[in-house]
Amino acid sequence: MCLVGTIAAPTKRASNPPLRGSEALVGYSTTENIASGTQPDIKYSLLPGQKENPDIGSYLDFENVDNPQPIRGSTGSDDPGPRLSHNRLGIDGAGWARQENTVVMPDATDMAGVDMRLEPGGYRELHWHVAGEWSLVLNGSCRIQAVNPDGQTFVDDLTAGDVWFFPPGVPHSIQALSDGVEFLLVFDQGDFNEDNTFLATEVFLHTPKSVLSKNLGVPVSAFDNIPDDELYIFEGTPAPEDIEEQNVTTQSGVVPRTQSYSYHFSEQPAHEVAGGSVKIVDPLTFPIASNFSAAIVTVHPGGMREIHWHPTSDEWTFFIQGQGRATLFTAPDAATTFDYRAGDVGYFPQSNSHYIENTGDEDLMFVEVLQASQFTDMALGQWLASTPKQIVADTLNLSDSTLSQLKTEKQYVVAGSTSD
Ligand code: MN
Ligand code: MN
């Protein structure tokens, strides 16, 4: 049979965007459109004493506070929420961070997460770490920059829905633009600790000034005013609006586009399915993040992320919006059910089957993050529909009529009724 010249029959989803986006979304672009959104409107009131010097130790009772905020004295800043866990507060209201790692989830051995907020102009200090860092911008926008071991430079502006990746040991910084930023960080080590990163200030503080002088070829007095403590999260000079002003040009050139540290995932349209939608970003389109594959899944009310498992990787899940119920099946005979809401973290070990139902009346949205070179899952429905009927019938005692209704196409998210 000759396929040349044949015209594929039009399908119902002819215009449905594919699961993966364009390679053109990788890396720095001068034409990209960073939304200059407004800061989230956060309504809250502070307790008496909450803005006082925290060292005084004023008693703060948050029991009956509607929207308690991670603010103590001049540290920390407001939070669009939701939040359930301890926050580490930045200097002078510049932001905050909270983390999930094996200290709080001992079984989550392959990945750890940090949720971080930076107020407008706020920095996450220049630093590096042993783990690789994958990130999804949750709201606002920021400028990220890095230098690779070849001295090649990278800078880019990202907005809500975009993704970045910094390989182990590659030093980088993040600065919020005029609308502030909140982002999710996922690390490829379950015992990652955000408090143990290598900070630029600490490198200087732990090196004799005579050595710094010799190393950098400047007088010892050049270091008279370096900070006497780490900065971590702090307020800085606002980033110049024109990113070109921070595009450092050296003889080494820039990080090549194929190895770029950003992916403009927000510009990738979602692939629509019956009960919601799916967007995948993995090394097929974002090669530098060679061990990170992720899907943003939207589940309409009543819908369900179908029963599936990930053959090669554990899954680290962050709930972005809405509420859901997940059940995990672990061989041979254990099923565990968990309720989640926005801000929560879930963890599904490799090849353990799971499904997530939307239990609310708004769209449920979460991100599934895998340690894999490609986003893959085995779907229960597709598996059984694609297996010889006699084998399935002999095993599960299902009727011919039932078997003929199983769908060979992967569903990702199935539709359902909210009155179930
Ligand atoms: Mn980092
Ligand atoms: Mn999954």
Short mmCIF file of C-alpha atoms and ligand atoms in Angstrom, two decimals:
data_model
loop_
_atom_site.label_atom_id
_atom_site.label_comp_id
_atom_site.label_asym_id
_atom_site.label_seq_id
_atom_site.Cartn_x
_atom_site.Cartn_y
_atom_site.Cartn_z
CA MET A 1 0.00 0.00 0.00
CA CYS A 2 1.28 3.40 -0.96
CA LEU A 3 0.83 6.02 1.75
CA VAL A 4 2.11 8.90 -0.34
CA GLY A 5 -0.70 11.15 -1.37
CA THR A 6 -3.31 9.61 0.89
CA ILE A 7 -5.26 12.04 2.98
CA ALA A 8 -5.89 11.16 6.57
CA ALA A 9 -9.53 11.10 7.48
CA PRO A 10 -10.37 14.20 9.48
CA THR A 11 -10.67 13.41 13.15
CA LYS A 12 -12.73 15.16 15.74
CA ARG A 13 -9.58 16.48 17.41
CA ALA A 14 -7.84 17.63 14.23
CA SER A 15 -6.99 20.95 15.87
CA ASN A 16 -6.30 19.56 19.32
CA PRO A 17 -2.78 20.62 20.33
CA PRO A 18 -0.29 17.78 20.78
CA LEU A 19 0.83 16.62 24.23
CA ARG A 20 4.24 18.23 23.79
CA GLY A 21 5.07 21.75 22.70
CA SER A 22 7.42 23.26 20.18
CA GLU A 23 11.19 23.20 20.51
CA ALA A 24 10.96 26.91 19.71
CA LEU A 25 9.77 27.47 23.30
CA VAL A 26 13.26 26.65 24.61
CA GLY A 27 15.40 29.47 25.86
CA TYR A 28 15.88 33.19 25.70
CA SER A 29 13.89 35.21 23.22
CA THR A 30 13.70 38.98 22.83
CA THR A 31 10.20 38.76 21.42
CA GLU A 32 8.60 36.86 24.26
CA ASN A 33 5.73 38.43 26.06
CA ILE A 34 6.13 38.49 29.83
CA ALA A 35 2.80 39.45 31.29
CA SER A 36 3.20 42.44 33.55
CA GLY A 37 0.42 41.21 35.76
CA THR A 38 -0.53 42.70 39.04
CA GLN A 39 0.37 41.19 42.38
CA PRO A 40 -2.18 38.79 43.82
CA ASP A 41 -4.69 40.64 45.97
CA ILE A 42 -4.12 39.14 49.40
CA LYS A 43 -6.50 40.09 52.19
CA TYR A 44 -5.28 39.58 55.74
CA SER A 45 -4.76 41.33 59.03
CA LEU A 46 -1.72 41.05 61.27
CA LEU A 47 -1.81 40.13 64.94
CA PRO A 48 -0.66 42.62 67.58
CA GLY A 49 3.10 42.10 67.88
CA GLN A 50 3.52 40.38 64.53
CA LYS A 51 5.53 43.29 63.12
CA GLU A 52 7.62 43.65 66.28
CA ASN A 53 11.20 42.42 66.46
CA PRO A 54 10.74 38.61 66.57
CA ASP A 55 13.61 38.32 69.06
CA ILE A 56 11.36 39.92 71.70
CA GLY A 57 9.33 36.73 71.56
CA SER A 58 5.85 38.25 71.52
CA TYR A 59 3.18 35.56 71.87
CA LEU A 60 1.23 35.22 68.63
CA ASP A 61 -1.98 33.18 68.66
CA PHE A 62 -3.01 32.31 65.07
CA GLU A 63 -5.80 29.98 66.17
CA ASN A 64 -8.63 32.28 65.12
CA VAL A 65 -6.87 34.19 62.33
CA ASP A 66 -8.53 33.79 58.92
CA ASN A 67 -5.48 34.12 56.74
CA PRO A 68 -2.29 33.93 58.84
CA GLN A 69 0.76 35.33 57.05
CA PRO A 70 4.45 34.34 57.10
CA ILE A 71 5.54 37.72 58.46
CA ARG A 72 7.63 38.32 61.63
CA GLY A 73 8.96 41.78 62.31
CA SER A 74 10.66 42.97 59.13
CA THR A 75 11.15 39.45 57.74
CA GLY A 76 8.97 37.37 55.45
CA SER A 77 6.19 38.64 53.22
CA ASP A 78 2.58 38.01 52.33
CA ASP A 79 1.43 34.76 50.71
CA PRO A 80 -1.34 34.22 48.14
CA GLY A 81 -1.57 30.82 49.84
CA PRO A 82 -2.57 28.24 50.59
CA ARG A 83 0.04 27.19 53.13
CA LEU A 84 0.26 24.44 55.69
CA SER A 85 3.91 24.14 56.52
CA HIS A 86 6.72 26.08 58.16
CA ASN A 87 8.12 29.00 56.15
CA ARG A 88 11.68 30.28 56.19
CA LEU A 89 11.44 34.08 56.02
CA GLY A 90 13.56 36.37 53.85
CA ILE A 91 15.16 39.65 54.95
CA ASP A 92 13.12 42.90 54.97
CA GLY A 93 9.88 41.46 53.66
CA ALA A 94 11.61 40.14 50.54
CA GLY A 95 9.87 36.75 50.51
CA TRP A 96 9.77 33.28 52.04
CA ALA A 97 10.33 29.61 51.28
CA ARG A 98 8.98 26.31 52.58
CA GLN A 99 10.15 22.84 51.69
CA GLU A 100 9.14 19.20 51.50
CA ASN A 101 11.90 16.59 51.80
CA THR A 102 12.60 13.23 53.45
CA VAL A 103 12.56 14.91 56.87
CA VAL A 104 8.78 15.26 56.53
CA MET A 105 8.07 12.57 53.86
CA PRO A 106 10.59 9.75 54.49
CA ASP A 107 9.33 7.62 51.58
CA ALA A 108 9.83 10.42 49.03
CA THR A 109 13.44 9.46 48.40
CA ASP A 110 13.96 10.56 44.79
CA MET A 111 12.64 14.14 44.75
CA ALA A 112 12.12 17.06 47.12
CA GLY A 113 10.27 20.33 46.67
CA VAL A 114 10.42 23.98 47.66
CA ASP A 115 7.70 26.61 47.26
CA MET A 116 9.25 30.10 47.21
CA ARG A 117 7.92 33.63 46.98
CA LEU A 118 9.89 36.77 46.14
CA GLU A 119 8.39 40.23 46.46
CA PRO A 120 8.95 42.71 43.58
CA GLY A 121 12.74 43.17 43.21
CA GLY A 122 13.42 40.38 45.74
CA TYR A 123 16.32 38.02 45.04
CA ARG A 124 17.04 34.40 45.71
CA GLU A 125 20.76 34.93 46.26
CA LEU A 126 23.41 33.74 43.78
CA HIS A 127 24.03 30.08 44.69
CA TRP A 128 24.48 26.51 43.49
CA HIS A 129 23.75 23.05 44.87
CA VAL A 130 24.54 19.37 44.44
CA ALA A 131 21.05 18.50 43.16
CA GLY A 132 19.52 19.43 39.81
CA GLU A 133 16.73 22.03 40.08
CA TRP A 134 13.55 21.93 37.98
CA SER A 135 11.07 24.76 38.47
CA LEU A 136 7.55 25.78 37.51
CA VAL A 137 6.56 29.45 37.93
CA LEU A 138 3.23 29.54 39.84
CA ASN A 139 2.43 33.25 39.64
CA GLY A 140 4.08 36.54 38.78
CA SER A 141 7.31 36.76 36.81
CA CYS A 142 11.05 36.67 37.36
CA ARG A 143 14.45 37.00 35.72
CA ILE A 144 16.75 34.00 36.00
CA GLN A 145 20.43 33.90 35.12
CA ALA A 146 23.28 31.39 35.18
CA VAL A 147 26.78 30.71 33.91
CA ASN A 148 27.80 27.21 32.79
CA PRO A 149 31.22 25.52 33.24
CA ASP A 150 32.31 26.72 29.78
CA GLY A 151 31.70 30.33 30.85
CA GLN A 152 28.67 30.62 28.59
CA THR A 153 26.00 32.96 29.91
CA PHE A 154 22.25 32.71 30.25
CA VAL A 155 19.52 35.15 31.24
CA ASP A 156 15.78 34.96 30.64
CA ASP A 157 12.48 36.35 31.87
CA LEU A 158 9.81 33.85 32.82
CA THR A 159 6.16 34.17 33.73
CA ALA A 160 3.50 32.00 35.39
CA GLY A 161 3.42 28.55 33.77
CA ASP A 162 7.02 28.63 32.49
CA VAL A 163 9.69 26.12 33.47
CA TRP A 164 13.43 26.29 34.15
CA PHE A 165 16.16 23.80 34.95
CA PHE A 166 19.59 24.31 36.49
CA PRO A 167 21.95 21.32 36.38
CA PRO A 168 23.90 20.30 39.49
CA GLY A 169 26.66 22.77 40.35
CA VAL A 170 25.62 25.45 37.86
CA PRO A 171 25.41 28.74 39.82
CA HIS A 172 22.30 30.83 39.31
CA SER A 173 20.10 33.56 40.77
CA ILE A 174 16.45 34.50 40.58
CA GLN A 175 14.99 38.00 40.89
CA ALA A 176 11.30 38.86 40.97
CA LEU A 177 10.16 41.41 38.39
CA SER A 178 7.69 44.20 39.18
CA ASP A 179 4.78 41.88 39.94
CA GLY A 180 6.67 39.61 42.36
CA VAL A 181 6.89 35.86 41.82
CA GLU A 182 6.07 32.50 43.39
CA PHE A 183 7.62 29.33 42.01
CA LEU A 184 7.84 25.62 42.72
CA LEU A 185 11.28 24.01 42.80
CA VAL A 186 11.73 20.25 42.44
CA PHE A 187 15.11 18.67 43.20
CA ASP A 188 16.35 15.23 42.13
CA GLN A 189 17.38 14.27 45.68
CA GLY A 190 14.74 13.44 48.27
CA ASP A 191 16.96 14.67 51.09
CA PHE A 192 17.66 18.02 49.45
CA ASN A 193 17.72 20.85 51.99
CA GLU A 194 17.17 24.42 50.82
CA ASP A 195 19.15 25.60 53.87
CA ASN A 196 22.27 23.78 52.64
CA THR A 197 22.91 25.43 49.28
CA PHE A 198 26.24 27.08 48.39
CA LEU A 199 25.65 30.83 48.71
CA ALA A 200 27.87 33.50 47.14
CA THR A 201 27.97 35.41 50.44
CA GLU A 202 29.04 32.31 52.39
CA VAL A 203 31.83 31.53 49.92
CA PHE A 204 33.22 35.02 50.56
CA LEU A 205 32.67 34.81 54.32
CA HIS A 206 34.48 31.49 54.54
CA THR A 207 37.51 32.49 52.47
CA PRO A 208 40.35 34.63 53.87
CA LYS A 209 40.30 38.08 52.29
CA SER A 210 43.98 37.65 51.39
CA VAL A 211 43.02 34.58 49.38
CA LEU A 212 40.10 36.40 47.71
CA SER A 213 42.52 39.22 46.90
CA LYS A 214 45.04 36.85 45.32
CA ASN A 215 42.36 34.87 43.50
CA LEU A 216 40.46 37.79 42.00
CA GLY A 217 43.48 40.09 41.51
CA VAL A 218 42.15 43.02 43.52
CA PRO A 219 43.32 44.62 46.80
CA VAL A 220 42.18 43.16 50.15
CA SER A 221 40.33 46.43 50.81
CA ALA A 222 37.97 45.59 47.95
CA PHE A 223 36.20 43.26 50.39
CA ASP A 224 35.69 45.79 53.21
CA ASN A 225 31.93 45.94 52.66
CA ILE A 226 30.92 42.38 51.88
CA PRO A 227 27.88 41.22 53.87
CA ASP A 228 28.72 39.79 57.30
CA ASP A 229 25.97 37.17 57.02
CA GLU A 230 24.24 35.26 54.24
CA LEU A 231 21.48 37.07 52.33
CA TYR A 232 19.49 34.09 50.94
CA ILE A 233 16.25 35.98 50.17
CA PHE A 234 16.65 39.76 50.15
CA GLU A 235 15.46 42.98 48.55
CA GLY A 236 17.57 44.25 45.63
CA THR A 237 17.76 46.99 43.04
CA PRO A 238 14.85 46.38 40.65
CA ALA A 239 15.94 44.49 37.53
CA PRO A 240 16.27 46.74 34.46
CA GLU A 241 13.12 46.39 32.37
CA ASP A 242 15.17 45.77 29.23
CA ILE A 243 16.66 42.30 29.68
CA GLU A 244 19.36 43.13 27.10
CA GLU A 245 20.99 45.30 29.79
CA GLN A 246 21.69 42.10 31.75
CA ASN A 247 22.72 40.01 28.78
CA VAL A 248 26.41 39.61 29.65
CA THR A 249 28.53 39.12 26.54
CA THR A 250 31.88 37.37 26.93
CA GLN A 251 34.30 35.60 24.61
CA SER A 252 32.62 32.32 25.63
CA GLY A 253 29.29 33.33 24.16
CA VAL A 254 25.87 32.39 25.38
CA VAL A 255 24.49 29.00 26.41
CA PRO A 256 23.38 27.38 23.10
CA ARG A 257 19.61 27.33 22.60
CA THR A 258 19.44 23.51 22.66
CA GLN A 259 21.11 23.57 26.11
CA SER A 260 19.14 26.54 27.37
CA TYR A 261 17.89 26.55 30.97
CA SER A 262 14.34 27.79 30.29
CA TYR A 263 11.23 26.50 28.54
CA HIS A 264 8.30 28.83 27.86
CA PHE A 265 5.76 26.20 28.84
CA SER A 266 3.08 28.86 29.45
CA GLU A 267 2.89 29.39 25.68
CA GLN A 268 2.21 25.71 25.00
CA PRO A 269 -1.52 25.08 24.51
CA ALA A 270 -2.99 22.17 26.45
CA HIS A 271 -3.97 18.89 24.80
CA GLU A 272 -7.70 18.51 25.43
CA VAL A 273 -9.09 15.19 26.64
CA ALA A 274 -12.56 14.09 27.74
CA GLY A 275 -12.34 15.10 31.39
CA GLY A 276 -9.79 17.91 31.25
CA SER A 277 -6.43 18.57 29.61
CA VAL A 278 -2.75 17.58 29.70
CA LYS A 279 0.50 19.39 28.87
CA ILE A 280 3.82 17.57 28.85
CA VAL A 281 7.32 19.00 29.07
CA ASP A 282 10.17 16.51 29.06
CA PRO A 283 13.65 16.16 27.51
CA LEU A 284 12.10 15.53 24.07
CA THR A 285 11.39 19.28 23.95
CA PHE A 286 13.51 20.60 26.89
CA PRO A 287 16.77 18.64 26.59
CA ILE A 288 18.87 20.24 29.37
CA ALA A 289 16.46 18.88 31.99
CA SER A 290 17.61 15.41 30.98
CA ASN A 291 16.16 13.61 34.01
CA PHE A 292 12.97 15.66 34.54
CA SER A 293 9.67 14.88 32.84
CA ALA A 294 6.47 16.58 33.87
CA ALA A 295 2.80 16.85 33.01
CA ILE A 296 0.41 19.56 34.08
CA VAL A 297 -2.96 17.90 34.38
CA THR A 298 -6.30 19.71 34.60
CA VAL A 299 -9.30 17.68 35.77
CA HIS A 300 -12.77 19.17 35.38
CA PRO A 301 -15.26 18.74 38.26
CA GLY A 302 -16.37 15.10 38.40
CA GLY A 303 -13.46 14.02 36.22
CA MET A 304 -10.57 11.75 37.14
CA ARG A 305 -6.93 11.28 36.15
CA GLU A 306 -7.27 7.70 34.94
CA ILE A 307 -5.75 4.69 36.75
CA HIS A 308 -2.12 4.49 35.65
CA TRP A 309 1.44 3.98 36.80
CA HIS A 310 4.85 5.23 35.76
CA PRO A 311 7.06 2.29 34.72
CA THR A 312 10.45 3.93 35.26
CA SER A 313 10.07 6.55 37.97
CA ASP A 314 8.55 7.66 41.23
CA GLU A 315 6.14 10.58 40.84
CA TRP A 316 6.33 13.80 42.89
CA THR A 317 3.04 15.66 42.68
CA PHE A 318 2.18 19.24 43.59
CA PHE A 319 -1.43 20.36 43.75
CA ILE A 320 -1.72 23.80 42.12
CA GLN A 321 -5.47 24.38 42.30
CA GLY A 322 -8.66 22.76 43.56
CA GLN A 323 -9.05 19.61 45.61
CA GLY A 324 -8.70 15.92 44.84
CA ARG A 325 -8.61 12.41 46.21
CA ALA A 326 -5.91 9.98 45.21
CA THR A 327 -5.71 6.27 45.78
CA LEU A 328 -2.41 4.45 45.52
CA PHE A 329 -2.28 0.68 45.00
CA THR A 330 0.87 -1.00 46.28
CA ALA A 331 1.51 -4.68 45.55
CA PRO A 332 0.36 -7.09 46.68
CA ASP A 333 -2.71 -5.89 48.51
CA ALA A 334 -2.47 -2.38 49.94
CA ALA A 335 -4.58 0.54 48.79
CA THR A 336 -4.17 3.94 50.44
CA THR A 337 -6.38 6.96 49.87
CA PHE A 338 -5.36 10.57 50.46
CA ASP A 339 -7.20 13.89 50.17
CA TYR A 340 -5.28 16.83 48.74
CA ARG A 341 -5.83 20.52 48.23
CA ALA A 342 -3.86 23.29 46.57
CA GLY A 343 -0.39 23.56 48.09
CA ASP A 344 -0.14 19.87 49.04
CA VAL A 345 2.49 17.40 47.88
CA GLY A 346 1.87 13.77 46.91
CA TYR A 347 4.34 10.97 46.15
CA PHE A 348 3.62 7.81 44.15
CA PRO A 349 6.44 5.24 44.01
CA GLN A 350 7.57 3.74 40.71
CA SER A 351 5.01 1.42 39.05
CA ASN A 352 2.54 1.78 41.96
CA SER A 353 -0.82 2.42 40.28
CA HIS A 354 -2.81 5.51 41.20
CA TYR A 355 -5.71 7.73 40.16
CA ILE A 356 -6.79 11.21 41.23
CA GLU A 357 -10.42 12.30 41.34
CA ASN A 358 -11.57 15.90 41.38
CA THR A 359 -13.64 16.13 44.58
CA GLY A 360 -14.37 19.86 44.29
CA ASP A 361 -16.55 22.11 42.17
CA GLU A 362 -13.72 23.89 40.35
CA ASP A 363 -11.01 22.56 38.05
CA LEU A 364 -8.36 20.49 39.83
CA MET A 365 -4.84 21.19 38.57
CA PHE A 366 -1.63 19.42 39.54
CA VAL A 367 1.82 18.75 38.16
CA GLU A 368 3.22 15.20 37.97
CA VAL A 369 7.04 15.28 38.05
CA LEU A 370 9.08 12.19 37.13
CA GLN A 371 12.77 11.34 37.14
CA ALA A 372 12.70 10.15 33.53
CA SER A 373 14.04 11.03 30.09
CA GLN A 374 10.49 10.88 28.74
CA PHE A 375 7.05 11.28 30.34
CA THR A 376 5.46 7.84 30.22
CA ASP A 377 2.62 6.08 31.95
CA MET A 378 0.87 2.72 31.63
CA ALA A 379 -2.89 3.24 31.61
CA LEU A 380 -5.07 0.45 32.98
CA GLY A 381 -7.79 0.99 30.36
CA GLN A 382 -5.43 1.07 27.38
CA TRP A 383 -3.59 -2.01 28.66
CA LEU A 384 -6.72 -4.16 28.99
CA ALA A 385 -8.28 -2.86 25.76
CA SER A 386 -5.09 -3.78 23.89
CA THR A 387 -4.78 -7.29 25.35
CA PRO A 388 -6.40 -10.32 23.63
CA LYS A 389 -10.01 -10.35 24.84
CA GLN A 390 -9.90 -14.03 25.75
CA ILE A 391 -7.01 -13.47 28.15
CA VAL A 392 -8.78 -10.57 29.87
CA ALA A 393 -12.10 -12.45 29.98
CA ASP A 394 -10.46 -15.57 31.42
CA THR A 395 -8.75 -13.45 34.10
CA LEU A 396 -11.38 -10.90 35.13
CA ASN A 397 -14.58 -12.61 34.03
CA LEU A 398 -15.68 -9.56 32.03
CA SER A 399 -18.39 -9.92 29.39
CA ASP A 400 -17.81 -9.49 25.66
CA SER A 401 -19.95 -6.37 25.76
CA THR A 402 -17.79 -4.82 28.49
CA LEU A 403 -14.58 -5.75 26.73
CA SER A 404 -15.78 -4.20 23.47
CA GLN A 405 -16.32 -0.87 25.24
CA LEU A 406 -12.75 -0.54 26.55
CA LYS A 407 -10.78 2.18 24.79
CA THR A 408 -7.43 1.47 23.19
CA GLU A 409 -6.59 5.19 23.23
CA LYS A 410 -4.92 6.53 26.35
CA GLN A 411 -7.45 8.75 28.14
CA TYR A 412 -5.27 10.65 30.65
CA VAL A 413 -8.35 12.28 32.23
CA VAL A 414 -11.82 10.71 32.06
CA ALA A 415 -15.01 12.70 32.43
CA GLY A 416 -17.51 12.08 35.19
CA SER A 417 -20.49 13.52 36.92
CA THR A 418 -20.17 15.62 40.06
CA SER A 419 -23.15 13.79 41.58
CA ASP A 420 -21.32 10.43 41.66
MN MN B 1 18.75 26.88 43.19
MN MN B 2 0.82 9.71 37.78
#
